XYZ file of C-alpha atoms in Angstrom:
534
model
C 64.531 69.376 -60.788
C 64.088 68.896 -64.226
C 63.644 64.915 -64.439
C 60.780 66.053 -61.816
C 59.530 68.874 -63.911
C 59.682 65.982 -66.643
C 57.825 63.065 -64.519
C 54.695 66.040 -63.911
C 54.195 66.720 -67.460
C 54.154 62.783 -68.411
C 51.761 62.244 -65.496
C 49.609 65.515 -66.800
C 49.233 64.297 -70.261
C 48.570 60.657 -69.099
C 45.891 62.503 -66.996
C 44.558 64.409 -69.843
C 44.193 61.408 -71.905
C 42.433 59.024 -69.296
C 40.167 62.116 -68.811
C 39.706 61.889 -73.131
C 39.167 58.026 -72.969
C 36.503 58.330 -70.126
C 34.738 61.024 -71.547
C 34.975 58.864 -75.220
C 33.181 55.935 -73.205
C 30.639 57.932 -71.691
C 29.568 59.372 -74.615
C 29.443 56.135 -76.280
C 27.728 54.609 -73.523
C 25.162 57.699 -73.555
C 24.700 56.784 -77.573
C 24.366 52.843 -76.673
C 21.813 53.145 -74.458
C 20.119 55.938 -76.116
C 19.750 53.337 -79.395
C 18.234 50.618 -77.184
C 15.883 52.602 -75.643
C 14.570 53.672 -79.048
C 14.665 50.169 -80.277
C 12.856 49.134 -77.178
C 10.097 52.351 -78.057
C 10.086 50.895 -81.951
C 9.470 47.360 -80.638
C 6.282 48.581 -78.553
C 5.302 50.710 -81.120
C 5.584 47.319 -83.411
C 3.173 45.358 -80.879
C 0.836 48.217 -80.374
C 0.397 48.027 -83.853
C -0.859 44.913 -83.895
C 2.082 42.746 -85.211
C 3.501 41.392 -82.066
C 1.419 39.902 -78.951
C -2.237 41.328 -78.981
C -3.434 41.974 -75.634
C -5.561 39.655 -73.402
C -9.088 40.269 -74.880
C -12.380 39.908 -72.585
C -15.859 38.895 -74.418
C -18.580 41.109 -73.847
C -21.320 38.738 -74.045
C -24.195 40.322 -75.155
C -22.083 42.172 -78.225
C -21.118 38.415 -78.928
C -24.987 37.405 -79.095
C -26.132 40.234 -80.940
C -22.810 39.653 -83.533
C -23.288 36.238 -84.299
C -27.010 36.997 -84.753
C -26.236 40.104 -87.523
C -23.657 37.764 -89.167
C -26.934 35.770 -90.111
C -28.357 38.243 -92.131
C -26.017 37.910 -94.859
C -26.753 33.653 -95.096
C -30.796 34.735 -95.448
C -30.223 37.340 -98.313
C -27.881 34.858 -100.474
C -28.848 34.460 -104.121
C -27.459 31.947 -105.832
C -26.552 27.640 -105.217
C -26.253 27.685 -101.493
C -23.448 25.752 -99.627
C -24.053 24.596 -96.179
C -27.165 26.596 -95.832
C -28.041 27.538 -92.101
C -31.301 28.900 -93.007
C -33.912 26.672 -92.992
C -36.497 28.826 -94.956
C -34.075 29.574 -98.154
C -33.160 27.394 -100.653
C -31.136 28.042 -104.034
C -32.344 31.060 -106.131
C -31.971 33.204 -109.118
C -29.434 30.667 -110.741
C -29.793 31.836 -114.106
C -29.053 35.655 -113.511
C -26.614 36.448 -116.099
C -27.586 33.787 -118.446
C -28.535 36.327 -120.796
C -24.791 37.730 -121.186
C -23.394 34.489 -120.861
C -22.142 35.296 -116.974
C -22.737 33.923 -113.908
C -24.596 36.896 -111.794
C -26.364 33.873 -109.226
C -24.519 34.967 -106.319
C -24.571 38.048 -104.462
C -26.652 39.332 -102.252
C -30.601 40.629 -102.306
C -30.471 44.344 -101.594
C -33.265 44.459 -98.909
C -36.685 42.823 -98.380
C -36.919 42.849 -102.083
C -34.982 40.569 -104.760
C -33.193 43.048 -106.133
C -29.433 43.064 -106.744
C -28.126 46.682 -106.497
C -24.682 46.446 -107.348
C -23.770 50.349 -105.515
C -24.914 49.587 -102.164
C -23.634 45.536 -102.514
C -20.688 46.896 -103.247
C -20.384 49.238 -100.123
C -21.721 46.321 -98.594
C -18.424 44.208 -99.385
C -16.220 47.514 -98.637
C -17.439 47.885 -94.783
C -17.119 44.441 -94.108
C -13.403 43.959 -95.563
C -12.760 46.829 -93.255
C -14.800 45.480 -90.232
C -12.387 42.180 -90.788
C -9.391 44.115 -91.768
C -9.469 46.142 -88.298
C -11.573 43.818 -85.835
C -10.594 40.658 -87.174
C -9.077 39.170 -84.143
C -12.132 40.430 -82.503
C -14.371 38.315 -84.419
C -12.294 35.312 -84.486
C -12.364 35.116 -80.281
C -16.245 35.237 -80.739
C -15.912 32.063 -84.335
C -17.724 34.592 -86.295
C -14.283 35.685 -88.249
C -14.600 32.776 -90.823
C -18.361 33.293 -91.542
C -17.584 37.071 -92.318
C -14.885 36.129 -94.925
C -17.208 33.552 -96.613
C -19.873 36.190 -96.313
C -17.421 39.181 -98.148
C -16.232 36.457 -100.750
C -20.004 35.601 -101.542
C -20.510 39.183 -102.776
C -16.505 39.280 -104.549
C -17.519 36.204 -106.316
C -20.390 38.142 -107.889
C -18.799 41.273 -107.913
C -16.055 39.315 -110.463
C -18.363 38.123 -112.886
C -20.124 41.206 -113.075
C -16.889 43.088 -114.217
C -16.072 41.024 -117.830
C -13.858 43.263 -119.725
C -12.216 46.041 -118.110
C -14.676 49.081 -119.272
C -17.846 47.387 -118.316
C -19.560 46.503 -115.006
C -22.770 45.253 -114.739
C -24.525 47.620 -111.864
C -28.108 45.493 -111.235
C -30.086 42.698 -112.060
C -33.811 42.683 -111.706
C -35.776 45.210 -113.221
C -37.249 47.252 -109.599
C -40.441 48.631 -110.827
C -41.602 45.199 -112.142
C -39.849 43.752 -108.772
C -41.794 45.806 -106.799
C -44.725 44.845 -108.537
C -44.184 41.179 -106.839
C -44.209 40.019 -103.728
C -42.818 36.572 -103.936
C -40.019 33.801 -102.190
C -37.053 34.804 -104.131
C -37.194 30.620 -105.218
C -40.496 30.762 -106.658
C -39.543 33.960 -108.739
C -39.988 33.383 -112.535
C -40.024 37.206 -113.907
C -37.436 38.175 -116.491
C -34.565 39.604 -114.454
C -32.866 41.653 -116.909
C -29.310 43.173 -116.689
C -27.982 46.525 -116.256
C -24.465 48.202 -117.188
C -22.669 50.565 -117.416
C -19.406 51.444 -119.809
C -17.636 54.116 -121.789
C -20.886 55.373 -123.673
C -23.304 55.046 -120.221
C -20.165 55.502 -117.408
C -21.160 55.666 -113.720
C -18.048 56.641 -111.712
C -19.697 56.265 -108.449
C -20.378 52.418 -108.493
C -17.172 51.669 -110.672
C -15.453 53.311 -108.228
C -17.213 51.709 -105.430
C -16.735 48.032 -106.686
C -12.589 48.773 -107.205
C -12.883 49.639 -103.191
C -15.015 46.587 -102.347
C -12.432 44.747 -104.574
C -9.182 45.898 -103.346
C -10.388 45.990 -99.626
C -11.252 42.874 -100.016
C -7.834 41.120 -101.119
C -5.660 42.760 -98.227
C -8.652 40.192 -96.405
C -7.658 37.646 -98.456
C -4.116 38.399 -99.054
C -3.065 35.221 -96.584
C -5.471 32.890 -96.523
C -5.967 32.952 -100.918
C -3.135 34.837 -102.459
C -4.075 34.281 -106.265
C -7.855 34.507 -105.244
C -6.775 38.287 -103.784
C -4.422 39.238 -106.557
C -7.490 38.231 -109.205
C -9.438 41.272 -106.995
C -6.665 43.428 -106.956
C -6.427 43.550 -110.930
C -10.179 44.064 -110.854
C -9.980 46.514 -108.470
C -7.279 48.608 -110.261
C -9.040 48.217 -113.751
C -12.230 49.566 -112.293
C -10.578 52.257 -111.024
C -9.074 53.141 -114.217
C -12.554 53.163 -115.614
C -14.226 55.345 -113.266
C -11.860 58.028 -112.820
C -11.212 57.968 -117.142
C -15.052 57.918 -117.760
C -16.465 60.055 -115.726
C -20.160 60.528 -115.359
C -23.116 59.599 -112.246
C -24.650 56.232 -113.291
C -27.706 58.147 -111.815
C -27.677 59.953 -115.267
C -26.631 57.311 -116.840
C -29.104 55.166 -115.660
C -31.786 57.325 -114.329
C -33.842 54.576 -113.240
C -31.526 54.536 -110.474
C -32.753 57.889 -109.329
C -35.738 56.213 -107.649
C -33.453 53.931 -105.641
C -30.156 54.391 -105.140
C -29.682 57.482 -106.536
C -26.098 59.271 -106.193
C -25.730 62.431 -104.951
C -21.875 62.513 -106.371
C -19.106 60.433 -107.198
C -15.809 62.334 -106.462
C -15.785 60.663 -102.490
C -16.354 57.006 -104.197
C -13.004 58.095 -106.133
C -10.905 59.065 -103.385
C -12.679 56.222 -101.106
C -11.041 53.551 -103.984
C -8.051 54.947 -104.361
C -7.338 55.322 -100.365
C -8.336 51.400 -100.589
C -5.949 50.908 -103.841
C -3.327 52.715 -101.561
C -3.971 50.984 -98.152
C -3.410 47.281 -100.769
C -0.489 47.808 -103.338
C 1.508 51.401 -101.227
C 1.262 52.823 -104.499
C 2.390 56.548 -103.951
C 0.710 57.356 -107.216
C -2.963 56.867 -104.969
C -1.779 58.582 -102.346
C -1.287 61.318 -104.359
C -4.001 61.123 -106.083
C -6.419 61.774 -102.557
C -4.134 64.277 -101.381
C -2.039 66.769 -103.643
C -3.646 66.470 -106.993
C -7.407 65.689 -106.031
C -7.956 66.578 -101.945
C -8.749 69.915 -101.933
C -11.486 69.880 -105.050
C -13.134 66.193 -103.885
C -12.242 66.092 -100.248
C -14.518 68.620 -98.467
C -11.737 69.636 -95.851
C -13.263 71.066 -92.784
C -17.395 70.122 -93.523
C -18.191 66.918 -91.100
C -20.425 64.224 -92.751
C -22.395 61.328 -92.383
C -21.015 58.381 -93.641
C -23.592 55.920 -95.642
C -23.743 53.787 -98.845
C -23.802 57.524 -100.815
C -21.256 59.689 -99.128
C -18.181 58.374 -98.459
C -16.230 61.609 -97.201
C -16.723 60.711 -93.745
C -15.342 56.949 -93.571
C -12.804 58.666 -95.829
C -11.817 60.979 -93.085
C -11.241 58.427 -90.652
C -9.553 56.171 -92.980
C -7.059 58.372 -94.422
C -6.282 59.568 -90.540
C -5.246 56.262 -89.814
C -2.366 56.675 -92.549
C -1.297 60.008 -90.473
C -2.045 58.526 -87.131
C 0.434 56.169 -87.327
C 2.703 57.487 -89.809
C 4.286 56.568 -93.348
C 7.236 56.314 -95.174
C 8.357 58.915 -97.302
C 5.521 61.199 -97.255
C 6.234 64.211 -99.279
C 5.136 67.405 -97.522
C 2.337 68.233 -99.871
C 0.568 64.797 -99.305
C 1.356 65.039 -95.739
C -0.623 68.233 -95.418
C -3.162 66.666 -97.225
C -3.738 63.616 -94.592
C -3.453 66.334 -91.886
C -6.597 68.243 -93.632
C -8.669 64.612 -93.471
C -7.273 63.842 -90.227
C -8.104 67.240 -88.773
C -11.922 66.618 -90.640
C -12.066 63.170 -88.942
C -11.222 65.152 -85.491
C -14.292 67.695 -86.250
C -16.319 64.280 -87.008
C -15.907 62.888 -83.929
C -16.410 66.418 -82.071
C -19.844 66.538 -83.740
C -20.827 62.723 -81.945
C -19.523 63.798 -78.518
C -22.910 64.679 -76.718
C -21.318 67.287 -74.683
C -19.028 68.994 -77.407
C -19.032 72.484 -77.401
C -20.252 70.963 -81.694
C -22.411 68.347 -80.851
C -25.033 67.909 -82.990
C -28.260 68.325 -82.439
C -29.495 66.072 -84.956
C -30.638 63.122 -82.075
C -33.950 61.874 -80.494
C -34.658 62.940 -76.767
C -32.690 59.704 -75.702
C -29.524 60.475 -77.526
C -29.788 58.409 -80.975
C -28.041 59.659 -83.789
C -31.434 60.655 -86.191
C -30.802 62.060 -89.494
C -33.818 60.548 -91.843
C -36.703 58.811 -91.188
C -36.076 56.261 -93.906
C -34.002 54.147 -92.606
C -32.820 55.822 -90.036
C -30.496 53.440 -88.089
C -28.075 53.640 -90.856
C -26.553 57.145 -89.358
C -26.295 56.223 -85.812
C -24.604 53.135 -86.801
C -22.532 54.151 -88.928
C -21.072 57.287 -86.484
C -20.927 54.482 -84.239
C -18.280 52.448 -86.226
C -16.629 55.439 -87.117
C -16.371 56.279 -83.449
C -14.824 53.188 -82.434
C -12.069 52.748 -85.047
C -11.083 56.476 -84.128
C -11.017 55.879 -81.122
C -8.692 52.199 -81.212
C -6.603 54.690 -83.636
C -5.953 56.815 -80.943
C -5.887 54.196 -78.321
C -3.228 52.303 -80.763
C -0.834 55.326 -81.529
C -0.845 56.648 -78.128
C -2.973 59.398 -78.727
C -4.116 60.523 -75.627
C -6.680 63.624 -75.736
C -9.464 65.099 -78.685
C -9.536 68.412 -78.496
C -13.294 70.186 -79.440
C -13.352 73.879 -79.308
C -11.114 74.041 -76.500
C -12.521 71.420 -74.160
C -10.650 67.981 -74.076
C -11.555 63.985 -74.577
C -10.419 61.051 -74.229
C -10.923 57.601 -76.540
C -13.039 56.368 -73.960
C -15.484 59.028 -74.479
C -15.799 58.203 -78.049
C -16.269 54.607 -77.056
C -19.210 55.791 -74.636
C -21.105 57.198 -77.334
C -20.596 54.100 -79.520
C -21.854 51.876 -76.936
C -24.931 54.386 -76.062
C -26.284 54.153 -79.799
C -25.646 50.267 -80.058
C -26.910 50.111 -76.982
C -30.639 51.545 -78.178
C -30.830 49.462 -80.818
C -30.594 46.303 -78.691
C -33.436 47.368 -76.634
C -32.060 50.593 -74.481
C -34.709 53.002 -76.127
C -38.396 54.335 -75.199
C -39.864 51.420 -77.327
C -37.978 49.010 -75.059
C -37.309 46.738 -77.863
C -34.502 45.528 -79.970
C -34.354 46.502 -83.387
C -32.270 43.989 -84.403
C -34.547 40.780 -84.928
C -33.796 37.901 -83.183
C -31.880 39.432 -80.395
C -33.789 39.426 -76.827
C -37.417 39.068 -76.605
C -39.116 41.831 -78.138
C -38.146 42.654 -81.539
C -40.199 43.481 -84.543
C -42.261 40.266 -85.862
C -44.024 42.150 -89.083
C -40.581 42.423 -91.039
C -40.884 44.173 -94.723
C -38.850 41.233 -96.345
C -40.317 38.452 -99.092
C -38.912 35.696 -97.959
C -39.341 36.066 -94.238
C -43.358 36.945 -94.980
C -44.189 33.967 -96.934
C -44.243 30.538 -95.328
C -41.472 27.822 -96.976
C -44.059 25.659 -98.392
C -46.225 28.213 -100.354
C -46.369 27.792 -104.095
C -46.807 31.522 -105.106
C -46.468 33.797 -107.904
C -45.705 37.529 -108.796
C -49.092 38.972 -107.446
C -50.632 35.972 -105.206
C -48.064 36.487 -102.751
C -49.414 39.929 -101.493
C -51.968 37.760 -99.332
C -48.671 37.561 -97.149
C -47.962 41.059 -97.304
C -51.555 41.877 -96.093
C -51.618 39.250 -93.644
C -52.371 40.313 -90.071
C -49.981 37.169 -88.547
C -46.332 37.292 -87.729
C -43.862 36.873 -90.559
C -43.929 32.490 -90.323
C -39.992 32.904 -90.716
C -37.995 34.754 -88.722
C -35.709 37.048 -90.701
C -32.422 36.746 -88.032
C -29.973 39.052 -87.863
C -32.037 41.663 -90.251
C -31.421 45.352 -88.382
C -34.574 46.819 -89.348
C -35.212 50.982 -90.950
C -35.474 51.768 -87.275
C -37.379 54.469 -84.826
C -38.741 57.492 -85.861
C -37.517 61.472 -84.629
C -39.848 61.004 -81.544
C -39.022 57.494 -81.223
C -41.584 55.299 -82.107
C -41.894 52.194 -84.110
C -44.846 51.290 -86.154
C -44.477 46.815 -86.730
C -46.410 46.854 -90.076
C -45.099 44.663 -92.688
C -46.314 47.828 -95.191
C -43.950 50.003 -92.863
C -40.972 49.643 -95.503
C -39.557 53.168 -94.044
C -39.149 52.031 -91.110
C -39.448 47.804 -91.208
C -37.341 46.851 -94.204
C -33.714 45.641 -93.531
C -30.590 46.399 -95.995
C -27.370 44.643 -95.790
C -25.571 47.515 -95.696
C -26.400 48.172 -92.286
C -25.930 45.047 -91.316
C -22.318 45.377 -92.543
C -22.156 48.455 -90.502
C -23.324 46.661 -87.434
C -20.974 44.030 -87.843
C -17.968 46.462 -87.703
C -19.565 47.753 -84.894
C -20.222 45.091 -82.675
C -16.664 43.702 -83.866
C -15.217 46.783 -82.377
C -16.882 46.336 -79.059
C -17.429 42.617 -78.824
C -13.984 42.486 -76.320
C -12.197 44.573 -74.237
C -8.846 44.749 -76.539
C -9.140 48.114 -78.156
C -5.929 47.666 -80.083
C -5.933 47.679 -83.909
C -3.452 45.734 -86.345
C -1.629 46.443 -89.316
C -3.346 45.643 -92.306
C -0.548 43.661 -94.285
């Protein structure tokens, strides 16, 4: 009885202990398969980011058209020797800017139908399009237009360089614009003195140092693989400008107040957090992260008041920007700076409310037919610029997984973001009351009486300063065709005046042809997936 008593207990504990081991192995299988289904989650996450397999991309034709025809734009406002000119009217220009200081200022890029160089909205100029080919450069590469925009960005850097000498100086514009404007002329005919303009510690102007350090170091993450030391030479300009503006600070519009006239700044504390997001996004520097989010958001960020983003105000590409850190997450975010990128994030979410047509916010600042109308001069720049705005946040949310936008209780999805992107470049290719395209050389009805020099005045005329404004006056077409120049655009009840003394509403910037660009880059194919950028 008790050898049986005996044989229970051994088979009892044996019992016990299979009953341990199983439940050991389930829970380890449990654990096992719980890690690979999170490394499987981290993988996709990897790819939807943009560093794995993109996805199978369809061309939308007619975005394809109309973006190799903006690209354009950028080859007829080069100043400078030109290399394998596609323009048939230009030829090499302003080759001795600089000469004066002993610098090479003959690149760059004319500012608009005049021959100015501008070196605030150039700069912004260069900053759009590094992000344009940061986010959409796959896009433009399925479409061959990816290596003309990086010869294009690195056509303004290259200026943008010599212009910055020593690290306290930056030379802001060259051309004097009241005696410019006093011209009308081909810019390679143009013999007036073209004198040079800077700023530094005694005369600072925060705004454009601050924008050239975020055309500088968005532009190396562009060229971070394809010209290291070229990209590490912006970088250190980028930082040293930086330096500069935030040290010395003071608007170049008081500095310079000739400025006033033309480019005059309403503010520089959004160019300061707009280059040091871009100094963040290219060395991960905490220390600029910081410096946009616990020591400087709340006084320069204004949280919670939506924008319009243009070659002035910054806050509202800085909005969406700085979501794109919080969309998809970072490293070691303290809790202060992560509040902060909620605060821009939650701004960029009341941005993209205010687009939404139907939004319990919507704006009401639009023509009859739905275009985004702020000003009349120039007035495509808003609608554009929303536009692009619209379709990154909308690939951010696409990209992270991000399924719903919530406005005042009433929901969206990234598609409906998309919609209204495609609705405002959609009336500027010829969708609008006017039934024509304001971007010349796209379709067959687009405006023939540009405000621009060079398109005005045939290739073979032998003018000067004042002799040239027979062309101006001249009841023909411009003789050369100004392609890919995105003109001022409609006014509020959408009509469109094709005078070539209609500056307000005929004269093209490159600005907004960068703008376009990262537009039509966002829509030109079907993927709506957005990469990493390093």
């Amino acid at each position: 009885m008790e050898a049986d008593q005996d044989t229970n207990k051994d088979h009892t504990k044996r019992s016990k202990l299979g009953w341990f081991w199983s439940l050991l192995l389930l829970i380890f299988g449990a654990v096992v398969i719980t890690m690979s289904v999170l490394t499987i989650l981290k993988y996709f996450n990897y790819l939807k980011k943009g560093r794995g397999p993109r996805h199978h991309q369809e061309i939308v034709e007619n975005y394809a058209n109309a973006l190799g025809i903006s690209m354009q734009f950028f080859d007829v406002q080069k100043s400078g020797k030109l290399v394998n000119n596609k323009i048939v009217w230009r030829g090499d220009s302003a080759l001795h800017d600089g000469s004066e200081e002993n610098l090479d200022l003959s690149k760059g890029l004319y500012d608009a139908g005049d021959l100015m160089k501008f070196g605030f909205p150039m700069a912004f100029t260069a900053t759009v399009l590094s992000w344009a080919i940061l986010e959409y450069g796959d896009h433009m590469n399925a479409v061959k237009q990816l290596e003309h925009a990086q010869e294009s960005l690195k056509w303004i850097t290259d200026y943008l360089i010599n212009a910055h000498p020593s690290q306290n100086m930056l030379y802001i514009q060259v051309g004097d614009p009241d005696l410019d404007h006093s011209c009308w002329e081909r810019p390679e005919t143009m013999s007036e003195k073209r004198p040079l303009t800077q700023i530094n510690t005694t005369f600072p102007g925060t705004e454009v140092a601050a924008e050239t350090a975020a055309a500088m170091a968005s532009a190396s993450l562009v060229f971070r693989r394809i010209n290291s030391s070229y990209a590490n030479l912006l970088l250190m300009h980028a930082r040293q400008l930086f330096t500069f503006a935030d040290t010395y600070r003071g608007s170049y519009s008081m500095s310079v107040p000739q400025v006033q006239k033309y480019y005059n700044s309403t503010g520089y504390e959004d160019e300061l957090l707009w280059a040091a997001t871009w100094l963040y996004h290219a060395t991960r520097d905490r220390s600029y992260l910081e410096y946009v989010t616990d020591i400087n958001g709340q006084a320069f960020a204004n949280w919670g008041i939506p924008t319009w983003f243009s070659w002035d105000n910054k806050h509202a590409g800085l909005q969406v920007l700085l979501s794109r850190i919080n969309i998809f997450g970072s490293e070691d975010v303290s809790e202060a700076e992560n509040l902060g990128l909620q605060m821009y994030r939650r701004t960029a979410e009341s941005i993209m409310c205010g687009l939404l047509p139907d939004s319990p916010t919507a704006t009401s600042s639009r023509t009859d037919s739905g275009l985004i109308w702020i000003v009349k001069w120039n007035s495509l720049q808003h609608p554009v610029a929303s536009a692009f705005l619209a379709v990154l946040y909308s690939d951010y949310m696409i990209t992270s997984g991000t399924e719903t936008l919530y406005c005042s209780g009433k929901s969206y999805q990234p598609h409906d973001l998309r919609k209204f992107a495609i609705s405002q470049v959609d009336y500027l290719l010829g969708k609008n009351p006017m039934e024509m395209s304001y971007l010349v050389g796209y379709g067959i009805n687009y405006p023939l009486y540009v405000h621009h020099r060079g398109s005005s005045i045939p290739a073979n005329a032998n003018t000067g300063c004042t002799d040239g404004f027979k062309w101006l006056e001249s009841e023909s077409p411009n003789p050369n065709v100004a392609i890919g120049a995105l003109v001022g655009g409609p006014f509020l009840n959408e009509s469109y005046i094709d005078s070539r003394n209609n500056s307000m509403q005929g004269e093209p910037t490159t600005y907004n042809s960068a703008l376009l660009v990262g537009l039509l880059s966002g829509l030109v194919t079907s993927s709506q997936m957005v990469k990493s950028y390093t």
